[in-house]
Short mmCIF file of C-alpha atoms and ligand atoms in Angstrom, two decimals:
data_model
loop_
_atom_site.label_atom_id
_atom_site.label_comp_id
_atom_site.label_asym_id
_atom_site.label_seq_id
_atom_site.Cartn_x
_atom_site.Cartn_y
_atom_site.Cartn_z
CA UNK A 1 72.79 188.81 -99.59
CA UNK A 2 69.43 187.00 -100.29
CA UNK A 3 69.44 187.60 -103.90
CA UNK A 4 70.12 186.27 -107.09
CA UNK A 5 72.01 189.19 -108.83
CA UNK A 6 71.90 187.91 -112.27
CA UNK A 7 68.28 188.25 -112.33
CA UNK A 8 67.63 192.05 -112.06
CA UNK A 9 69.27 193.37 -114.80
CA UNK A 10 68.36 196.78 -115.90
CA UNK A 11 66.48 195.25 -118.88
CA UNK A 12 63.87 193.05 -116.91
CA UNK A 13 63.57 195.19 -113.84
CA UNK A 14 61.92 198.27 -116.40
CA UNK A 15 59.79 194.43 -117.42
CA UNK A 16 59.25 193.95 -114.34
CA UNK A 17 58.15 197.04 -113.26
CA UNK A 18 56.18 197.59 -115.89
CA UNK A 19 54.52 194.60 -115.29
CA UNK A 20 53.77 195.71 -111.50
CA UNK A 21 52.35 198.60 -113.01
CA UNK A 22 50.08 196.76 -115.60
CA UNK A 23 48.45 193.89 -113.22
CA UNK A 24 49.29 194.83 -109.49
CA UNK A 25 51.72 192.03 -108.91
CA UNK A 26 54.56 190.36 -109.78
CA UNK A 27 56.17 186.83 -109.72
CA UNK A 28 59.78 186.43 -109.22
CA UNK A 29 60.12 182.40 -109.43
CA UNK A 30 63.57 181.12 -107.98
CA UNK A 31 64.27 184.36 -106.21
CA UNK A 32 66.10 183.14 -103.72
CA UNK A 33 68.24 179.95 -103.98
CA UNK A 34 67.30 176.85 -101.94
CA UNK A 35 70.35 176.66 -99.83
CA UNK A 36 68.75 180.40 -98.60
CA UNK A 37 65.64 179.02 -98.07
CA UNK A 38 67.19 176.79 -95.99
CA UNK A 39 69.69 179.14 -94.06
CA UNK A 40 65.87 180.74 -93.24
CA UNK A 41 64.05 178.18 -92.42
CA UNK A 42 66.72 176.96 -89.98
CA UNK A 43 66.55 180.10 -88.41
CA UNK A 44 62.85 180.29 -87.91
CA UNK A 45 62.89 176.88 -86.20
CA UNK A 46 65.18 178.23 -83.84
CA UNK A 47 63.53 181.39 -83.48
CA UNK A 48 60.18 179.94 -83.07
CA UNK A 49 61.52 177.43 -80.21
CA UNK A 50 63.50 180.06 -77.96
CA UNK A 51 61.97 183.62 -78.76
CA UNK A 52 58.57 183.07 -79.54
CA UNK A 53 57.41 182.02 -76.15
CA UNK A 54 58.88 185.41 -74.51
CA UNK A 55 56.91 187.29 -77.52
CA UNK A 56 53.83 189.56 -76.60
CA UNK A 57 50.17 188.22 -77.63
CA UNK A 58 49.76 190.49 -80.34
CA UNK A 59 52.84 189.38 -82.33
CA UNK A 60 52.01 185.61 -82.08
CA UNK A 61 48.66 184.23 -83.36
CA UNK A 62 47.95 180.49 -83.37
CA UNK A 63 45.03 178.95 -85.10
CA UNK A 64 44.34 177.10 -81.46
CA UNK A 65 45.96 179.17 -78.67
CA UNK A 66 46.34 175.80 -76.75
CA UNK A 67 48.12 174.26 -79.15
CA UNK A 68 52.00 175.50 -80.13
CA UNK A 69 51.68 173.42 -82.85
CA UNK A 70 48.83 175.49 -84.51
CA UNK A 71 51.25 178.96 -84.53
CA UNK A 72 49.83 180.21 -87.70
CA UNK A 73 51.60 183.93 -88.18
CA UNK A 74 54.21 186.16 -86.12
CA UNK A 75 54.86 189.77 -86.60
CA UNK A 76 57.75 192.45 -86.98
CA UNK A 77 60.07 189.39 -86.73
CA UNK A 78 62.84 192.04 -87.63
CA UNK A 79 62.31 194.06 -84.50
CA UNK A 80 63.81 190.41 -82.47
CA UNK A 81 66.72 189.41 -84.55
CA UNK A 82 69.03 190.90 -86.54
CA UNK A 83 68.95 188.28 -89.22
CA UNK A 84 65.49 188.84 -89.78
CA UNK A 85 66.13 192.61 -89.77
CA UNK A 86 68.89 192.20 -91.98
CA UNK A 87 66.57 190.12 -94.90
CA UNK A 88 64.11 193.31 -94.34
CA UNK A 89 66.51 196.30 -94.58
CA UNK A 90 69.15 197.20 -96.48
CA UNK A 91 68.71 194.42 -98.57
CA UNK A 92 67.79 193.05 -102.20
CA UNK A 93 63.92 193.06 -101.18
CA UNK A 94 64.04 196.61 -100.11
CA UNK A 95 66.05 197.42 -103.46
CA UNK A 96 63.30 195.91 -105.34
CA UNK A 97 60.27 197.18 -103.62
CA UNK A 98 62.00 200.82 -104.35
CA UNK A 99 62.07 200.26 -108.01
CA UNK A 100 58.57 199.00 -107.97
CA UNK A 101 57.06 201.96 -106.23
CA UNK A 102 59.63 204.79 -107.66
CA UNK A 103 60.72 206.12 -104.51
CA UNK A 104 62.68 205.42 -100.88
CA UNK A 105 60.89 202.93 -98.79
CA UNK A 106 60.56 202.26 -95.12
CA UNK A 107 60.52 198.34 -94.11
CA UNK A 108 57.48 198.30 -91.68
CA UNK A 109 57.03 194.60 -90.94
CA UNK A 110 58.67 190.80 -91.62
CA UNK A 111 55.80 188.77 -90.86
CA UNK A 112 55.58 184.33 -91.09
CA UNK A 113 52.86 182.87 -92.01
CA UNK A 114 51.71 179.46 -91.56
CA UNK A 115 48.32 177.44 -92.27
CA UNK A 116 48.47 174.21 -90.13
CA UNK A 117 47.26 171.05 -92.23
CA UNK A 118 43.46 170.74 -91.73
CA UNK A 119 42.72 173.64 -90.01
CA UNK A 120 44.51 176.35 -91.90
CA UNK A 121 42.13 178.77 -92.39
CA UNK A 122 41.82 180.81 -95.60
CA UNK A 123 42.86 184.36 -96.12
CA UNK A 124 39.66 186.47 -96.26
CA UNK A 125 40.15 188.51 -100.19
CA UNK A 126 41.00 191.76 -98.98
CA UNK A 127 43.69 194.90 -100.17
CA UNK A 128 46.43 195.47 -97.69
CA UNK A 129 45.98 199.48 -98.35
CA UNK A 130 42.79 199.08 -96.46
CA UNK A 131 44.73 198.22 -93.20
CA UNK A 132 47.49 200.62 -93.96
CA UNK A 133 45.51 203.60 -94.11
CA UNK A 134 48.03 205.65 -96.15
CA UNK A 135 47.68 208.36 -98.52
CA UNK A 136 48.84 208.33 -101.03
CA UNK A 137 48.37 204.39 -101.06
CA UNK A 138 52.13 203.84 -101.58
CA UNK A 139 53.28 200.50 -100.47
CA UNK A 140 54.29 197.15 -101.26
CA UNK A 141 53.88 193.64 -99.51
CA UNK A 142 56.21 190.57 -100.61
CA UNK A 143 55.04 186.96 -99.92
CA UNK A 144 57.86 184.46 -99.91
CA UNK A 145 57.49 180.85 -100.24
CA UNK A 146 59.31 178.89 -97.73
CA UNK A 147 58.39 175.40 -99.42
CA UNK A 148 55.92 173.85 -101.42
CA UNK A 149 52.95 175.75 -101.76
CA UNK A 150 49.71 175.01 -103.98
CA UNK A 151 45.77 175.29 -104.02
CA UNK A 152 45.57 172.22 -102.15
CA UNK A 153 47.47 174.15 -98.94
CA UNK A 154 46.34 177.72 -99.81
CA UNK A 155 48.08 179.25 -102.51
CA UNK A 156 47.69 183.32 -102.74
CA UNK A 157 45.27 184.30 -105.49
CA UNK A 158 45.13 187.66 -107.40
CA UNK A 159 43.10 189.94 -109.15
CA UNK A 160 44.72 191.12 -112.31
CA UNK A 161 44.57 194.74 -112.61
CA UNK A 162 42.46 195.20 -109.21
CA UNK A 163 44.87 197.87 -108.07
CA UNK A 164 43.64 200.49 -110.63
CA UNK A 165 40.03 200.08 -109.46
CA UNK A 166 39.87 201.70 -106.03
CA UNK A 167 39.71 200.65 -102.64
CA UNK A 168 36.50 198.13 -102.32
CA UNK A 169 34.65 198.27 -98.88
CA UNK A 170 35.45 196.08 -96.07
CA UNK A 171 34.35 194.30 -92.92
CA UNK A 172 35.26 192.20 -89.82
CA UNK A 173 36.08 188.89 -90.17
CA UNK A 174 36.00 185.76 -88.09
CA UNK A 175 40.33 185.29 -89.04
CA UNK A 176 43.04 186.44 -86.47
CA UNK A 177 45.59 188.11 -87.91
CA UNK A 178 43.36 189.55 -91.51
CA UNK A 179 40.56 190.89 -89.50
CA UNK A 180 38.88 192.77 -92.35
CA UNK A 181 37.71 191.37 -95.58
CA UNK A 182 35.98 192.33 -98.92
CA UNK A 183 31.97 192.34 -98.32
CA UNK A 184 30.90 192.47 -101.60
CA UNK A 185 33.34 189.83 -103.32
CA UNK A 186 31.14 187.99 -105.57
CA UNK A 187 31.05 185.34 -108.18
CA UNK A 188 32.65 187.09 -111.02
CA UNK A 189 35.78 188.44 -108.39
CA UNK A 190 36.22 184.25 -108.06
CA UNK A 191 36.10 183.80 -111.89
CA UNK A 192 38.61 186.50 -112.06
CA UNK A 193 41.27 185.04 -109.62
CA UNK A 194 45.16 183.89 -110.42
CA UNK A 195 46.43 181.35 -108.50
CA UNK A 196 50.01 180.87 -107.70
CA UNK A 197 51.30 177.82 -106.97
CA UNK A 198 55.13 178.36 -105.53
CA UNK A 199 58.12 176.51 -104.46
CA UNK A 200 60.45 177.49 -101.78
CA UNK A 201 62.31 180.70 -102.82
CA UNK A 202 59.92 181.79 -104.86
CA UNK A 203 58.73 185.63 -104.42
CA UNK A 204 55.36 187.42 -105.27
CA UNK A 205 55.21 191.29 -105.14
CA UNK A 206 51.73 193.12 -104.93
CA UNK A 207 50.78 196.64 -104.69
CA UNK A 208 48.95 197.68 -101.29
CA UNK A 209 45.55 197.95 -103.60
CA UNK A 210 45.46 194.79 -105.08
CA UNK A 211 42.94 192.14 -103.75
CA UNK A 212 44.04 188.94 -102.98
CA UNK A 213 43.54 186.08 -101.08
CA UNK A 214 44.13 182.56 -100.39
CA UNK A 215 42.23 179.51 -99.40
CA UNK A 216 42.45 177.32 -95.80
CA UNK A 217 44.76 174.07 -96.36
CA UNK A 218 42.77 171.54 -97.26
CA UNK A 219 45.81 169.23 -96.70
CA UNK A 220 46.28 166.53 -94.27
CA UNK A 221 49.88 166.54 -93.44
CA UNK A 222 51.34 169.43 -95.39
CA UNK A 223 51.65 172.59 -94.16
CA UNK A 224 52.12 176.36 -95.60
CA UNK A 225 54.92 178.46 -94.56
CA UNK A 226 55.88 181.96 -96.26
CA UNK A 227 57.60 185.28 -94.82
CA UNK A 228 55.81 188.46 -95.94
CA UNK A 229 57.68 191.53 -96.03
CA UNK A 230 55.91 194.99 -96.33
CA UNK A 231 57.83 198.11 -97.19
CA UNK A 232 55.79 201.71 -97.27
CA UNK A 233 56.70 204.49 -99.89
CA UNK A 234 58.20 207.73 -98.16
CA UNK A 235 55.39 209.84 -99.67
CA UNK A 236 53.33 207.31 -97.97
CA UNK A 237 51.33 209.03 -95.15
CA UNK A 238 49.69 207.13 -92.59
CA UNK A 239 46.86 207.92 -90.88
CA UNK A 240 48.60 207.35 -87.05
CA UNK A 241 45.39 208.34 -84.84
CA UNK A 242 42.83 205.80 -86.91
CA UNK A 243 45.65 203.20 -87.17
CA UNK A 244 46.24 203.42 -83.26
CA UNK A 245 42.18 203.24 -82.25
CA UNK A 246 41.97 200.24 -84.29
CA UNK A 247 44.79 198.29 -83.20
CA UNK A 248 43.24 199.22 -79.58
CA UNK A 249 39.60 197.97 -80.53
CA UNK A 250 41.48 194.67 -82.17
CA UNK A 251 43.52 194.63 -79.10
CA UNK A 252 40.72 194.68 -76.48
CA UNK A 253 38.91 192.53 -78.83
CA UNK A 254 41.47 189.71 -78.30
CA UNK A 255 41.59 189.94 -75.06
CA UNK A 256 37.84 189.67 -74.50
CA UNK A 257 37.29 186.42 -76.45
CA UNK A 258 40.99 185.02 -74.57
CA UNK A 259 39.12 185.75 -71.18
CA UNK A 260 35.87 184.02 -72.14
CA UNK A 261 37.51 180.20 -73.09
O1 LIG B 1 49.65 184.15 -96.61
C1 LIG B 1 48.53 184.46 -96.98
O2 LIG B 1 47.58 183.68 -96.98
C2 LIG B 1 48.22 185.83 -97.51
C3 LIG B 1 49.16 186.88 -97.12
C4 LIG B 1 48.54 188.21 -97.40
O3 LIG B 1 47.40 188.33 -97.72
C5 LIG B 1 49.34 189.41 -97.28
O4 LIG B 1 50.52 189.31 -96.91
O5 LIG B 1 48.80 190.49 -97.54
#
C-alpha cells in the first residue's frame, strides 16, 4: 500500500542491502509519495484528538505534561488502530526490514515522534539494541519523515559503520521516552556524525547497533514529526525478565517525579 513499487527492484534492494550491511543505515528518499504522507498525517490528527486522551501514561509522553500541545512521542500506535497496524504489518516496511536483516520479522512497535519548536529536546546518541536486549542483536528501526525535517529542528545523525563496533556502555538520561544514552560519546563520535536532513516521505533504516542521535529543535515555529517503526528478527531473542524489571523501575520512576509537581 504505502510503497513506491518501482523503487525496490531486485537490482537496488541487493544495493541496498549491501549498503545496510556496509554503514548501519540506509536512506530511502521519496519512499512514500506525498499524497501518503498526507493520508497519514490526517490520520494522526485525528488520532491524536479522539484516542490519545483515553491512552495510558506510558504510551503518551509530552515534553510539558500540562501542556497537550507539547505531546512529543506515542507508542505501539498499531495496537489502537488498524490503519496504523496495517502501515506496520503486512506491509512494504515489513517487506523491507526482512530483506535487510535476512530473515522473518516481528513488527514490535509504530511509534510518533515529535519535538515541539523551542523546547524539543534532543535525542540522547544511543543504539536501540541496548534497550532491546536481544541476542542475537537482530532488529531494525525505521524513522519516517512526516514533513520537513533539518538540523535546525533535529535531524537524526549517524555513525557510519558504528554497528560493527559493539554495543558502547550506557546511562540514564534526563529525556522521557530515550532514557539511556551513550556515556562516553566524545569529540571525535561528533566529528564522525551524518546528518540527514529529510522531507516528508522520506525513510531512514538503521540496524539496532548503530548509534545515532538527533539534536533539540532549535526552531521557533517549526516543528518535527516522524513515525518510527521497529521490526525484531525471529532469531531475535529477548531478554523478557530484564526487559520487564526495567520497564517497572522506568514505570515507578514516572510516577514518582508525576506525584512530586
Ligand atoms: O526521532 C528521533 O529523534 C530519534 C529516533 C530514534 O532515535 C529511534 O527511533 O531510535
Amino acid at each position: 500500500m504505502y510503497f513506491k513499487k518501482s523503487q525496490m527492484n531486485s537490482q537496488n534492494i541487493s544495493e541496498v542491502r549491501h549498503n545496510f550491511d556496509k554503514d548501519g543505515y540506509v536512506f530511502l528518499p521519496g519512499f512514500l509519495s506525498e499524497k501518503d504522507v498526507d493520508a497519514i498525517n490526517y490520520k494522526l490528527r485525528e488520532f491524536i484528538e479522539t484516542k490519545v486522551p483515553d491512552m495510558p501514561f506510558n504510551h503518551v509522553f509530552y515534553e510539558d505534561k500540562n501542556n497537550p500541545a507539547t505531546l512529543k512521542q506515542l507508542q505501539d500506535l498499531h495496537l489502537y488502530d488498524p490503519f496504523f497496524d496495517g502501515i506496520l504489518n503486512n506491509s512494504e516496511f515489513e517487506k523491507i526490514a526482512e530483506v535487510l536483516l535476512g530473515e522473518k520479522v516481528i513488527g514490535k512497535n509504530l511509534e510518533y515522534f515529535n519535538k515541539p519548536p523551542k523546547i524539543g529536546k534532543p535525542t540522547p546518541p544511543h543504539q536501540d539494541g541496548y534497550y532491546f536486549m536481544l541476542n542475537p542483536p537482530q532488529a531494525i528501526t525505521m524513522w519516517m519523515a512526516l514533513e520537513y525535517v533539518d538540523e535546525q529542528t533535529g535531524c537524526v545523525r549517524y555513525i557510519k559503520g558504528s554497528h560493527l563496533q559493539g554495543m558502547r556502555p550506557h546511562g540514564k538520561t534526563e529525556t522521557l521516552g530515550f532514557s539511556q544514552g551513550i556515556t562516553d560519546y566524545d569529540e571525535k563520535d561528533f566529528s564522525r556524525e551524518i546528518p540527514f536532513p529529510a522531507k516528508p516521505g522520506d525513510l531512514l533504516i538503521h540496524h539496532a547497533m548503530t548509534i545515532h542521535r538527533a539534536d533539540g529543535n532549535k526552531s521557533d515555529s517549526r516543528t518535527r514529526k516522524a513515525l518510527g517503526f521497529i521490526y525484531f528478527g525471529e532469531s531475535a531473542k529477548e531478554d523478557l525478565e530484564a526487559k520487564n524489571a526495567y520497564q517497572k523501575i522506568l514505570s515507578e520512576e514516572r510516577t514518582t517525579k508525576e506525584s512530586l509537581k
